[in-house]
XYZ file of C-alpha atoms in Angstrom:
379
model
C 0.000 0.000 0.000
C 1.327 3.042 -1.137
C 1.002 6.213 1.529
C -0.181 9.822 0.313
C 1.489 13.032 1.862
C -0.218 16.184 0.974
C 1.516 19.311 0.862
C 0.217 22.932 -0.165
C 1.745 25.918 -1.455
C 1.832 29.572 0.201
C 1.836 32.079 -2.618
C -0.137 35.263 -3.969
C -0.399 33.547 -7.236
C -0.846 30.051 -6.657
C -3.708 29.255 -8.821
C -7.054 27.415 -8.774
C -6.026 23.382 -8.712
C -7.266 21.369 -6.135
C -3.860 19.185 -5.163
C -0.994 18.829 -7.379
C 1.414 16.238 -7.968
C 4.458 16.326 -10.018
C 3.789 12.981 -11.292
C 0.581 12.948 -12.675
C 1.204 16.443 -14.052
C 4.332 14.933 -16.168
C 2.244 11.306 -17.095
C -0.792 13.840 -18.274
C 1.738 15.957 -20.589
C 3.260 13.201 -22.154
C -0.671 11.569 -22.785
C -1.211 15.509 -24.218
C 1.975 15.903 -26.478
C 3.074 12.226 -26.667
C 6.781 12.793 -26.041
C 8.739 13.588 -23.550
C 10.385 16.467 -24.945
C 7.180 18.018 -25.468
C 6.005 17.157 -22.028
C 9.338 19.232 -21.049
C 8.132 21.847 -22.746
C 4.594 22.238 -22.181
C 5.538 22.111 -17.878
C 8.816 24.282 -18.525
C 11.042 22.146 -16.849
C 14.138 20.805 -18.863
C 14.100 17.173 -20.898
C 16.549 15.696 -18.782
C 14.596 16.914 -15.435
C 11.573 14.700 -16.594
C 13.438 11.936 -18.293
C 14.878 11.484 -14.665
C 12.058 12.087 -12.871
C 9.866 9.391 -14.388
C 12.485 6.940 -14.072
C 12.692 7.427 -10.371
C 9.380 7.027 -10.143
C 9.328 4.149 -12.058
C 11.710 2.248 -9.896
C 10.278 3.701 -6.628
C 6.317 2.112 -7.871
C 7.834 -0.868 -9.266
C 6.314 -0.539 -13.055
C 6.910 1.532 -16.038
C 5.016 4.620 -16.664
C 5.855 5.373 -20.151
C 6.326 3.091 -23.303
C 7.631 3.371 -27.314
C 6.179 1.673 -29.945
C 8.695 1.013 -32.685
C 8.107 4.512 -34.901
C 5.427 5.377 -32.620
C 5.334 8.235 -30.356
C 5.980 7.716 -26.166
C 2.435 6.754 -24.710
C 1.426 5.867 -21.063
C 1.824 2.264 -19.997
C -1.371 0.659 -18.846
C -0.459 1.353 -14.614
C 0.545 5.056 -16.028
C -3.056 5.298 -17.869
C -4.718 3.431 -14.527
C -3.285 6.355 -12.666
C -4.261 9.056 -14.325
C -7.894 7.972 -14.141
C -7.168 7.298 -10.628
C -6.318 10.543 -9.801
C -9.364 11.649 -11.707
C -11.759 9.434 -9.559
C -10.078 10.949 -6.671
C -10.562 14.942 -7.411
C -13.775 14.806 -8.257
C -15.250 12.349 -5.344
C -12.928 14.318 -2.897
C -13.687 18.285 -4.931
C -15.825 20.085 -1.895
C -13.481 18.176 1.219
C -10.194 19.894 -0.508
C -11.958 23.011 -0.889
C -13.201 23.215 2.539
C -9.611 22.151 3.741
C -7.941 24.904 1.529
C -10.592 27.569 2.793
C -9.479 26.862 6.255
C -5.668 27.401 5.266
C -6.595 30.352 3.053
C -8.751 31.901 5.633
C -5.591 31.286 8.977
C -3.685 33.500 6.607
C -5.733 36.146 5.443
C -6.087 36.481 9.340
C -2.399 36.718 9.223
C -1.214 38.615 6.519
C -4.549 41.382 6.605
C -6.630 42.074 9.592
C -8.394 44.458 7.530
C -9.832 41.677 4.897
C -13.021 40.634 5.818
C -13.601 37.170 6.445
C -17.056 35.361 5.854
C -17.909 31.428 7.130
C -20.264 30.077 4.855
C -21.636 26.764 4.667
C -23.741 25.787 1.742
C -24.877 22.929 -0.322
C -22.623 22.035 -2.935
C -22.427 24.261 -6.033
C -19.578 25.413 -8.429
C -20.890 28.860 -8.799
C -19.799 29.608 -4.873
C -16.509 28.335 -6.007
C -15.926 30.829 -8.437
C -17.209 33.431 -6.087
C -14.251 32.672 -3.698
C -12.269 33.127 -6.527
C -13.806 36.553 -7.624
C -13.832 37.722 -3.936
C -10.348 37.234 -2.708
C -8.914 39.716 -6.053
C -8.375 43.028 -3.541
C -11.496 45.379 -5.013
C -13.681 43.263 -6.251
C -15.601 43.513 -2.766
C -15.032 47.368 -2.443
C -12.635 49.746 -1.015
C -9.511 48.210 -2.005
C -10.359 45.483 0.044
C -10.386 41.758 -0.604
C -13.216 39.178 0.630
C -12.099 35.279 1.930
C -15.157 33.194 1.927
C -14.546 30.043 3.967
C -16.957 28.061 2.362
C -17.879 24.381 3.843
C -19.813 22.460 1.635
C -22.189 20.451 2.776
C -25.898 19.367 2.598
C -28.898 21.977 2.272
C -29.964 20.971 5.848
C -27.001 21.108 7.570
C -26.182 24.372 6.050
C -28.928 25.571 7.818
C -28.349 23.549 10.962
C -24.941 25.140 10.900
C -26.166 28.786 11.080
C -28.627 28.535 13.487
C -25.915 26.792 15.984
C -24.068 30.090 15.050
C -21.424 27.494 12.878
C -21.431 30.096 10.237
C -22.466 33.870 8.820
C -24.055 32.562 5.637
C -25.957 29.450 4.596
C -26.736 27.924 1.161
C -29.658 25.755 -0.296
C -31.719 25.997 -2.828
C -35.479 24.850 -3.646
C -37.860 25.184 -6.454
C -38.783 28.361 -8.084
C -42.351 28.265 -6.801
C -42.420 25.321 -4.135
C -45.608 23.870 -3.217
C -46.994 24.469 0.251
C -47.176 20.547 0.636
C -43.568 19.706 -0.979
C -40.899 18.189 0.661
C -38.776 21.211 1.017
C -41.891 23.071 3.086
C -41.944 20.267 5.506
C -37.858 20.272 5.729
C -36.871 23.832 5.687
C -39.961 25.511 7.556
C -38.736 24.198 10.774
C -35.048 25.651 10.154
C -35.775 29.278 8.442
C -38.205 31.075 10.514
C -39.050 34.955 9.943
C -38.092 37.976 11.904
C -34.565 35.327 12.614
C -33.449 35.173 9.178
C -33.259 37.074 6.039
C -32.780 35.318 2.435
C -30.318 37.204 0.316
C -30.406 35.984 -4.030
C -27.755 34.692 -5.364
C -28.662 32.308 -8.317
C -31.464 30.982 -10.892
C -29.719 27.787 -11.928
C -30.906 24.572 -14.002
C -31.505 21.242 -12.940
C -31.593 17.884 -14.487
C -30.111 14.541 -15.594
C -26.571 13.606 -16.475
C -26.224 11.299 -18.987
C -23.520 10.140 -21.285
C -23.013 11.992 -23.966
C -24.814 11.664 -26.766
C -27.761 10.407 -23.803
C -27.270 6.677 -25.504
C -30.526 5.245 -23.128
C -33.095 8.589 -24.463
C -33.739 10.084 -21.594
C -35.772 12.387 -21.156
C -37.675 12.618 -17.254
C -37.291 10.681 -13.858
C -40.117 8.349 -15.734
C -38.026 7.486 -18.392
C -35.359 6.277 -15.779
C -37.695 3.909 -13.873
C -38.822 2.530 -17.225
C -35.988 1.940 -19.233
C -33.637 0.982 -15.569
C -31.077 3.208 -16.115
C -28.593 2.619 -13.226
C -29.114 5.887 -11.241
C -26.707 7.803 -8.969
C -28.218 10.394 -6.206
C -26.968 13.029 -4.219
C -26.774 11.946 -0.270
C -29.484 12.449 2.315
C -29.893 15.819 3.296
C -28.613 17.715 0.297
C -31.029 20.115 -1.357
C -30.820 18.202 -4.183
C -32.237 15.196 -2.902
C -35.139 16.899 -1.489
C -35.499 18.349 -4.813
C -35.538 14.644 -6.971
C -38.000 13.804 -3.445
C -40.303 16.361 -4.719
C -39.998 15.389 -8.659
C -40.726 12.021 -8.059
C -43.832 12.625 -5.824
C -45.383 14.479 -9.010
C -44.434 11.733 -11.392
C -46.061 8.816 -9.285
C -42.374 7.568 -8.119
C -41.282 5.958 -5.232
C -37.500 5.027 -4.363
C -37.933 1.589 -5.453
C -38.756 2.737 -9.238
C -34.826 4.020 -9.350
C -32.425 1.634 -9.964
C -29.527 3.214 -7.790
C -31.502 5.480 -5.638
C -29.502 4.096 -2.508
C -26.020 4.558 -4.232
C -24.963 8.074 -3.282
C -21.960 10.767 -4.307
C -21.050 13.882 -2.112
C -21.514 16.628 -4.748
C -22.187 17.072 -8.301
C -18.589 16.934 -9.569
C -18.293 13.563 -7.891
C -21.681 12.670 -9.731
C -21.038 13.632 -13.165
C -17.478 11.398 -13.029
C -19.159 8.577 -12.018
C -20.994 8.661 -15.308
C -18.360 9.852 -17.125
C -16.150 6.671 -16.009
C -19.319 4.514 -16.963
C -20.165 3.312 -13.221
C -23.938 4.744 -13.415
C -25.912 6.155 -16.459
C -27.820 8.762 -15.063
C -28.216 10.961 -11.796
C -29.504 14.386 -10.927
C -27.368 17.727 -10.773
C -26.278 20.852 -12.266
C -25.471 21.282 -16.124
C -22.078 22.929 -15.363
C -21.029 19.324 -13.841
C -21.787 18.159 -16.814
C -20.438 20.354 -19.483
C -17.226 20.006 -17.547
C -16.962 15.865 -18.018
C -18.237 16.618 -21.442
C -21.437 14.736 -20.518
C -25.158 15.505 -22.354
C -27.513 17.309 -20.053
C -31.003 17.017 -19.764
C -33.151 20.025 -18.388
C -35.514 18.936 -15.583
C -36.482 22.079 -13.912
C -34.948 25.648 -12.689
C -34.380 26.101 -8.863
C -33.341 29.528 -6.683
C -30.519 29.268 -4.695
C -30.137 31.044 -1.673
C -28.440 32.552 0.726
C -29.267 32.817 4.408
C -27.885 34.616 7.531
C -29.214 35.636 11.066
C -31.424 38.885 10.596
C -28.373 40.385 13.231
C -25.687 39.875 11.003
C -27.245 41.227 7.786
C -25.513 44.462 8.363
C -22.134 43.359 9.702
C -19.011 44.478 7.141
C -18.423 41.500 5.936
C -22.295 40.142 4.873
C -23.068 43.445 3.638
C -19.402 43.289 1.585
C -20.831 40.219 0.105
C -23.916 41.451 -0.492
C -22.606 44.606 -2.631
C -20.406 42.553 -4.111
C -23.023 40.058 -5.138
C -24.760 42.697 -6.895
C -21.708 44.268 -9.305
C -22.254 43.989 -13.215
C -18.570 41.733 -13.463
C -19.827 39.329 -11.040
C -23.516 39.191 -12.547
C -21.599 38.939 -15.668
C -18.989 35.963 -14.735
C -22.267 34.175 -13.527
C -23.815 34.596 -16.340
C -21.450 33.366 -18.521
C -21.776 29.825 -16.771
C -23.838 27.169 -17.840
C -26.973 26.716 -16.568
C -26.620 29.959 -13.912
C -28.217 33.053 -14.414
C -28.116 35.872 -11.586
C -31.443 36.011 -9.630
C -32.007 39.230 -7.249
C -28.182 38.561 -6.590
C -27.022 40.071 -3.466
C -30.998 41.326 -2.176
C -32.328 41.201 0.178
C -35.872 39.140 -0.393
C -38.888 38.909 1.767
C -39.307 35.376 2.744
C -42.892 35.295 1.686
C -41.673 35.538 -1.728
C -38.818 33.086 -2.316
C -40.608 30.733 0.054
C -44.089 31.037 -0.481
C -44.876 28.364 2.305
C -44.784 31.397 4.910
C -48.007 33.521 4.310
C -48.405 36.809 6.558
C -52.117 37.797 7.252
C -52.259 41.553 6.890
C -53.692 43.435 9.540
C -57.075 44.509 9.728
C -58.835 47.373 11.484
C -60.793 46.921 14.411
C -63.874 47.691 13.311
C -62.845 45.775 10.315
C -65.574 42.587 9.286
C -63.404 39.196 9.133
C -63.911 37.020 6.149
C -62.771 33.738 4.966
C -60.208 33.260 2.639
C -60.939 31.866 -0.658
């Protein structure tokens, strides 16, 4: 058994990438130029650097990484290829646990380096638009006044998003329901009991599309949840608690569904990235989630329905410097724009603040009458 040590860099322009490793950056730029040289080149390091390199490796794992077919060009070996898709497997099952573990680093530091940045905790169910926001948010002026913004985002399900704030875990919380949710759905009976006015506001953030990932090219024809039960597509969900399983909960109680319809509904993956690979490496056919998971696996998407997501805090902290930072940032033309330009995402009321009546229509307020006023019954 072969042990993993992680390591991270500090640096102002350290980029994006979840974790790096030398290795499988040299084995994926030889699969990209199909020679070593051009491997060389395409990392900037010198020939003889990688030449070396992958032989070390080679006799520290015990099997060759890269092979030459007579007047053919240098190719992976089958173990070299078997990593790769390893590594693969393993970003995009382990995508929102690196992220929260590099927000925590990222956010020690900005505490360090700048006690004037603000810093925001925000827990929310998974979703790659938040990603990018942390992104946008740490560039100094983006969030105003020179200053920059360090979201420490934990992802995690819909519910315990919510949990999280209310246990003062967090500023901000994420989830995300249907558009117009019915009084009776699912998500009424699971967030009512968590988001309760005159304790929390709702601030916008997104109008983003739902619906099945399939392979491209959707192989099986489908087209609904229906068309999965009939045809037994092997399905892949999103885990208990997640806003997205409340949301196929919901779809399936309007299509005359139950759980045992779904071939798969008990298999699980922890976010939509880790979803959309499973399909892509041919382990499930279909499974709920966002069209920007798929686009990135180049994976077909099939539209299902659009959803609001959200973002909630404590009515006491909707004013503090860093919430309201986030709000004004939320609501500048380049980040409305960068959303925009994502696939399925559209900006929705980003960064207002929205009465609760509105985005979650379960909560009605009677309005108050006069006292001399005659009561009648609602229609």
């Amino acid at each position: 058994m072969h042990r993993i040590q992680l390591h991270y860099t500090l640096d102002r322009d350290a980029g994006d990438a979840l974790i790096r490793n030398p290795l499988l950056d040299m084995l994926q730029a030889v699969a990209q130029q199909g020679s070593i040289s051009g491997a060389a080149r395409a990392l900037g390091l010198s020939y003889r650097h990688v030449w070396g390199a992958l032989k070390r490796w080679e006799e520290q794992l015990g099997s060759e990484l890269i092979v030459w077919g007579k007047g053919q060009s240098a190719q992976l070996s089958e173990f070299g290829a078997k990593l790769l898709w390893a590594e693969r497997q393993a970003q995009a099952r382990l995508a929102p646990q690196i992220e929260a573990l590099r927000a925590d680093l990222e956010r020690a530091f900005a505490v360090a380096f700048d006690d004037h940045a603000h810093v925001l905790t925000l827990y929310a169910s998974h979703d790659d638009a938040l990603s990018v926001l942390r992104a946008f948010a740490a560039v100094p002026g983006h969030a105003g006044q020179g200053r920059a913004l360090h979201l420490d985002i934990r992802f995690t399900g819909s519910v315990d998003a919510i949990r999280a704030l209310n246990e003062g875990r967090c500023t901000i919380a994420g989830f995300h329901t249907l558009e117009q949710p019915a009084m009776d759905s699912l998500a009424a009976q699971t967030y009512r009991p968590l988001l309760q006015p005159g304790l929390h506001k709702v601030i916008g953030f997104a109008r983003r599309t739902q619906g099945l990932i399939v392979a491209r090219g959707n192989p099986l024809g489908l087209a609904s949840l229906a068309d999965v039960a009939r045809t037994g597509a092997r399905f892949v969900n999103r885990p208990l608690g997640t806003g997205t399983r409340v949301l196929l909960a919901d779809l399936m109680a309007q299509a005359g569904l139950e759980s045992g319809d779904i071939d798969g509904y008990g298999r699980d993956e922890p976010s939509h990235a880790a979803l959309a690979q499973a399909i892509a490496a041919g382990s499930a056919d279909v499974g709920m989630g966002i069209e920007l998971a798929a686009r990135a696996r180049g994976l077909d998407f099939v539209p299902l329905v659009h959803e609001r997501y959200h973002l909630a805090c404590l009515k006491s902290t909707l004013e503090q410097p860093a919430t309201r930072a986030l709000r004004d940032l939320l609501q500048t033309p380049a980040w409305q724009r960068r959303m925009a330009a994502m696939p399925g995402y559209a900006p929705m009321h980003c960064g207002e603040v929205l009465a609760m009546s509105r985005v979650l229509p379960w909560w009605r307020f009677a309005r108050r009458k006069s006292a001399g006023a005659h009561q009648h019954a609602s229609p």
